[in-house]
Short mmCIF file of C-alpha atoms in Angstrom, two decimals:
data_model
loop_
_atom_site.label_atom_id
_atom_site.label_comp_id
_atom_site.label_asym_id
_atom_site.label_seq_id
_atom_site.Cartn_x
_atom_site.Cartn_y
_atom_site.Cartn_z
CA MET A 36 -13.23 -23.35 16.87
CA ARG A 37 -9.77 -23.87 18.28
CA ARG A 38 -8.99 -26.47 15.43
CA LEU A 39 -10.27 -24.01 12.81
CA TYR A 40 -8.03 -21.34 14.20
CA LEU A 41 -4.94 -23.60 14.14
CA LEU A 42 -5.58 -24.58 10.59
CA LEU A 43 -5.87 -20.84 9.49
CA LEU A 44 -2.52 -20.13 11.19
CA LEU A 45 -1.01 -23.09 9.21
CA LEU A 46 -2.41 -22.10 5.96
CA LEU A 47 -1.48 -18.42 6.18
CA ALA A 48 2.01 -19.52 7.57
CA MET A 49 4.75 -16.93 8.36
CA VAL A 50 2.23 -14.14 9.24
CA CYS A 51 3.75 -13.46 12.61
CA VAL A 52 7.18 -13.93 11.19
CA SER A 53 9.19 -11.20 9.59
CA PRO A 54 7.51 -11.65 6.23
CA ALA A 55 9.61 -9.28 4.27
CA PHE A 56 12.75 -11.15 4.87
CA ALA A 57 11.83 -14.56 6.14
CA ASN A 58 9.42 -15.25 3.33
CA GLU A 59 12.29 -14.24 0.92
CA ALA A 60 11.40 -17.04 -1.39
CA ASP A 61 7.61 -16.51 -1.66
CA GLY A 62 6.92 -12.89 -1.03
CA ILE A 63 3.35 -13.52 0.29
CA SER A 64 2.25 -15.08 3.60
CA SER A 65 0.07 -17.90 1.87
CA LEU A 66 0.83 -19.55 -1.40
CA ALA A 67 -2.82 -20.70 -1.32
CA VAL A 68 -3.78 -17.21 -2.49
CA SER A 69 -1.19 -17.49 -5.44
CA ARG A 70 -2.46 -20.79 -6.46
CA CYS A 71 -6.00 -19.52 -6.45
CA ALA A 72 -4.74 -16.63 -8.58
CA GLY A 73 -3.21 -19.05 -11.07
CA ARG A 74 -6.39 -21.08 -11.26
CA MET A 75 -8.49 -17.97 -11.83
CA GLY A 76 -5.97 -16.78 -14.54
CA LEU A 77 -6.44 -19.79 -16.58
CA ASP A 78 -10.23 -19.45 -16.43
CA VAL A 79 -10.26 -15.72 -17.20
CA ARG A 80 -8.04 -15.90 -20.08
CA GLU A 81 -10.10 -18.46 -21.83
CA ALA A 82 -13.32 -16.62 -21.17
CA ASP A 83 -12.60 -12.94 -21.67
CA GLY A 84 -10.72 -11.50 -24.50
CA ALA A 85 -10.80 -8.05 -22.84
CA PHE A 86 -9.08 -9.32 -19.62
CA GLY A 87 -6.78 -6.62 -18.21
CA SER A 88 -5.88 -7.72 -14.76
CA PHE A 89 -7.41 -9.04 -11.60
CA ALA A 90 -6.15 -9.15 -8.07
CA LEU A 91 -6.91 -11.43 -5.05
CA ASP A 92 -6.48 -9.96 -1.58
CA GLY A 93 -4.62 -11.71 0.98
CA ILE A 94 -4.23 -10.84 4.70
CA PRO A 95 -6.51 -9.59 6.26
CA TRP A 96 -9.22 -10.39 3.86
CA THR A 97 -9.01 -14.20 3.54
CA THR A 98 -10.37 -16.95 5.66
CA ALA A 99 -9.56 -20.59 5.35
CA GLU A 100 -11.65 -23.62 6.15
CA HIS A 101 -11.00 -27.37 6.35
CA VAL A 102 -13.61 -29.41 4.56
CA GLU A 103 -14.20 -32.86 3.45
CA GLU A 104 -16.25 -32.79 0.36
CA THR A 105 -16.13 -33.51 -3.35
CA VAL A 106 -17.01 -31.61 -6.43
CA GLY A 107 -17.70 -34.10 -9.18
CA ASP A 108 -14.81 -36.70 -8.79
CA GLN A 109 -12.54 -34.16 -7.15
CA ALA A 110 -11.83 -34.20 -3.29
CA ILE A 111 -11.68 -30.87 -1.54
CA SER A 112 -9.61 -30.49 1.54
CA THR A 113 -9.69 -26.64 1.82
CA THR A 114 -11.78 -23.61 0.88
CA ILE A 115 -10.37 -20.23 0.78
CA THR A 116 -12.64 -17.25 0.66
CA GLY A 117 -11.66 -13.62 0.14
CA THR A 118 -12.12 -10.57 -2.01
CA GLY A 119 -10.71 -9.40 -5.37
CA LEU A 120 -10.66 -6.71 -7.99
CA PHE A 121 -11.19 -7.32 -11.73
CA ARG A 122 -10.08 -4.83 -14.21
CA ARG A 123 -10.96 -4.85 -18.05
CA ARG A 124 -8.83 -3.25 -20.80
CA ASN A 125 -11.45 -0.45 -21.15
CA GLY A 126 -10.67 0.60 -17.65
CA ALA A 127 -13.84 -0.87 -16.09
CA ALA A 128 -13.15 -2.23 -12.50
CA VAL A 129 -15.36 -4.59 -10.53
CA TRP A 130 -14.82 -5.82 -6.92
CA PHE A 131 -15.62 -9.31 -6.34
CA ARG A 132 -15.85 -12.28 -3.75
CA TYR A 133 -14.34 -15.44 -4.48
CA THR A 134 -14.30 -19.07 -3.12
CA CYS A 135 -11.37 -21.28 -4.07
CA PHE A 136 -11.30 -25.05 -3.59
CA LEU A 137 -8.01 -26.73 -2.91
CA ASP A 138 -7.07 -30.40 -2.79
CA ALA A 139 -5.00 -32.06 -0.15
CA LYS A 140 -1.84 -31.21 -1.80
CA GLY A 141 -2.87 -27.56 -1.55
CA GLN A 142 -3.37 -27.23 -5.47
CA ALA A 143 -6.30 -24.96 -6.39
CA LEU A 144 -8.90 -27.05 -8.46
CA ILE A 145 -11.88 -24.59 -8.71
CA ILE A 146 -12.47 -21.00 -8.10
CA HIS A 147 -15.74 -19.18 -8.11
CA ALA A 148 -16.03 -15.32 -8.27
CA SER A 149 -19.10 -13.22 -8.15
CA PRO A 150 -19.19 -9.31 -8.32
CA LEU A 151 -20.42 -7.23 -5.36
CA MET A 152 -24.16 -6.57 -5.64
CA LEU A 153 -23.92 -2.79 -5.01
CA HIS A 154 -27.43 -2.09 -5.84
CA LEU A 155 -28.48 -4.62 -2.93
CA GLY A 156 -26.23 -2.88 -0.60
CA ASP A 157 -23.36 -5.51 -0.91
CA LYS A 158 -20.18 -3.63 -0.05
CA LEU A 159 -16.60 -4.21 0.99
CA PRO A 160 -15.77 -3.56 4.69
CA PRO A 161 -14.58 -0.07 5.37
CA SER A 162 -10.88 0.18 4.54
CA THR A 163 -8.00 2.63 3.97
CA THR A 164 -6.62 1.98 0.46
CA ILE A 165 -3.03 2.40 -0.70
CA SER A 166 -3.27 2.40 -4.63
CA GLY A 167 -0.63 2.67 -7.20
CA THR A 168 1.39 0.73 -9.95
CA ALA A 169 4.37 -1.59 -10.15
CA GLY A 170 6.39 -1.96 -13.27
CA TYR A 171 10.08 -2.39 -14.47
CA ARG A 172 12.11 -0.17 -16.98
CA GLY A 173 11.70 -0.99 -20.55
CA ASN A 174 8.77 -2.18 -22.69
CA SER A 175 9.34 -5.95 -22.89
CA PRO A 176 5.96 -7.72 -22.62
CA LEU A 177 4.93 -9.60 -19.41
CA PRO A 178 5.36 -13.36 -19.62
CA HIS A 179 2.06 -15.42 -19.48
CA GLY A 180 1.56 -16.54 -15.83
CA ILE A 181 3.64 -13.76 -14.15
CA GLU A 182 2.14 -12.44 -11.01
CA LEU A 183 2.73 -9.26 -8.93
CA ARG A 184 3.03 -10.02 -5.22
CA LEU A 185 2.76 -7.08 -2.69
CA GLN A 186 2.81 -6.71 0.90
CA LEU A 187 2.22 -3.65 3.27
CA LEU A 188 4.34 -4.07 6.36
CA ASP A 189 4.81 -2.54 9.69
CA ILE A 190 8.43 -2.76 10.39
CA GLY A 191 8.34 -0.59 13.42
CA GLN A 192 7.93 -3.59 15.55
CA GLU A 193 9.93 -6.89 15.70
CA PRO A 194 8.90 -9.08 14.08
CA ALA A 195 7.37 -7.14 11.24
CA GLU A 196 3.54 -7.42 10.74
CA VAL A 197 1.90 -7.91 7.32
CA LEU A 198 -0.97 -5.39 7.33
CA ALA A 199 -2.24 -6.15 3.88
CA GLU A 200 -1.36 -7.99 0.73
CA GLN A 201 -2.31 -8.60 -2.83
CA VAL A 202 -1.53 -10.96 -5.69
CA VAL A 203 -2.16 -9.42 -9.14
CA ARG A 204 -2.12 -11.23 -12.52
CA SER A 205 -2.01 -8.96 -15.72
CA GLY A 206 -2.75 -10.17 -19.10
CA TRP A 207 -1.28 -7.43 -21.37
CA GLN A 208 0.91 -4.75 -20.19
CA GLN A 209 2.97 -3.10 -17.42
CA PRO A 210 2.93 -1.21 -15.09
CA ILE A 211 0.42 -3.27 -13.15
CA ALA A 212 -2.10 -1.47 -11.02
CA PHE A 213 -2.78 -2.57 -7.40
CA ALA A 214 -4.88 -1.63 -4.29
CA LEU A 215 -3.58 -2.59 -0.93
CA ARG A 216 -6.63 -2.34 1.60
CA LEU A 217 -6.25 -2.38 5.35
CA PRO A 218 -9.32 -2.19 7.75
CA ALA A 219 -10.30 1.37 8.28
CA ALA A 220 -10.17 0.88 12.10
CA THR A 221 -6.49 0.07 11.95
CA SER A 222 -4.41 2.60 13.82
CA LEU A 223 -1.48 4.04 11.80
CA GLN A 224 0.02 5.80 14.84
CA HIS A 225 3.65 4.67 15.67
CA ARG A 226 3.76 2.64 12.61
CA LYS A 227 6.68 2.31 10.14
CA LEU A 228 4.84 1.36 7.03
CA VAL A 229 6.67 -0.13 3.89
CA ILE A 230 5.59 -1.94 0.75
CA VAL A 231 7.42 -4.88 -0.50
CA ALA A 232 6.93 -6.05 -4.06
CA ARG A 233 8.07 -8.75 -6.72
CA LEU A 234 7.12 -10.19 -9.94
CA VAL A 235 7.19 -13.87 -9.88
CA LEU A 236 6.96 -16.54 -12.60
CA ALA A 237 6.74 -20.23 -11.77
CA HIS A 238 8.09 -19.71 -8.28
CA ARG A 239 11.03 -17.58 -9.53
CA THR A 240 11.27 -13.90 -8.68
CA LEU A 241 12.22 -12.07 -11.88
CA PHE A 242 11.99 -8.46 -10.61
CA ARG A 243 11.79 -6.91 -7.14
CA LEU A 244 12.04 -3.78 -5.18
CA VAL A 245 15.69 -3.47 -4.13
CA GLU A 246 14.73 -1.60 -1.03
CA PRO A 247 11.17 -1.51 0.81
CA TYR A 248 9.11 1.42 -0.29
CA ALA A 249 8.33 3.71 2.66
CA VAL A 250 4.73 4.94 3.00
CA PRO A 251 4.71 7.81 5.55
CA ALA A 252 1.38 7.94 7.36
CA GLU A 253 0.77 11.57 6.27
CA ASN A 254 0.90 10.41 2.60
CA ILE A 255 -1.28 7.23 2.96
CA GLY A 256 -3.71 8.42 0.30
CA ALA A 257 -0.97 9.36 -2.29
CA THR A 258 -0.50 7.13 -5.48
CA VAL A 259 2.43 4.98 -5.24
CA ASN A 260 4.52 4.12 -8.42
CA LEU A 261 7.00 1.34 -7.84
CA ILE A 262 9.85 0.45 -10.17
CA LEU A 263 11.10 -2.97 -9.65
CA GLU A 264 14.73 -4.08 -10.63
CA PRO A 265 15.62 -7.31 -12.47
CA LEU A 266 17.33 -10.10 -10.57
CA SER A 267 20.26 -11.97 -12.07
CA PRO A 268 19.68 -15.43 -12.88
CA SER A 269 21.86 -16.62 -10.25
CA SER A 270 19.74 -14.91 -7.61
CA ARG A 271 16.34 -16.22 -8.74
#
């Protein structure tokens, strides 16, 4: 159990360090979630012409486990399990659970996703959700492979704490919808909540919030609309 705990800390690196600033190059606590999103993006685009967007939740909804297995002729080193949301172009939205298999280099090889079986009582844990959209000025199309990375932070303490995060991939337009969930039991008293967000393509940040977006506790259920600003090529 102790070894598994240490592994999880390693894979979800920087959780206990000020993520809004110390993770400046990445914008998410674990690149494993981003790599799983990339793998899923390839699979979804090939299989579903009505693909709108999908999101993979990060902290606190992911778990990591070290394994020594093979799938076909591929060696699996780590499995990541978590939850996500699939949106089709017609507006239909389906929550799902996923399992992602990574090799020893941390590359995502395979991802399996299955929708929640609501008629069988399969539900997500109770949560408080901050929903909204993120986009940028103008109507230029989204490049293939771009992803939105968001974190909900408590900056009222030092170091800052990641309360929730999400990686979203959109196949057709902006603004991009998101839904940051934190456990319903999380106390919001004496917290200073902000959202940080960026649009990343091939490890390069193209757009980002200039300043973290403040989320007052009394407005926790209000829709959030984020406008990201482009970075100059020298800043990417």
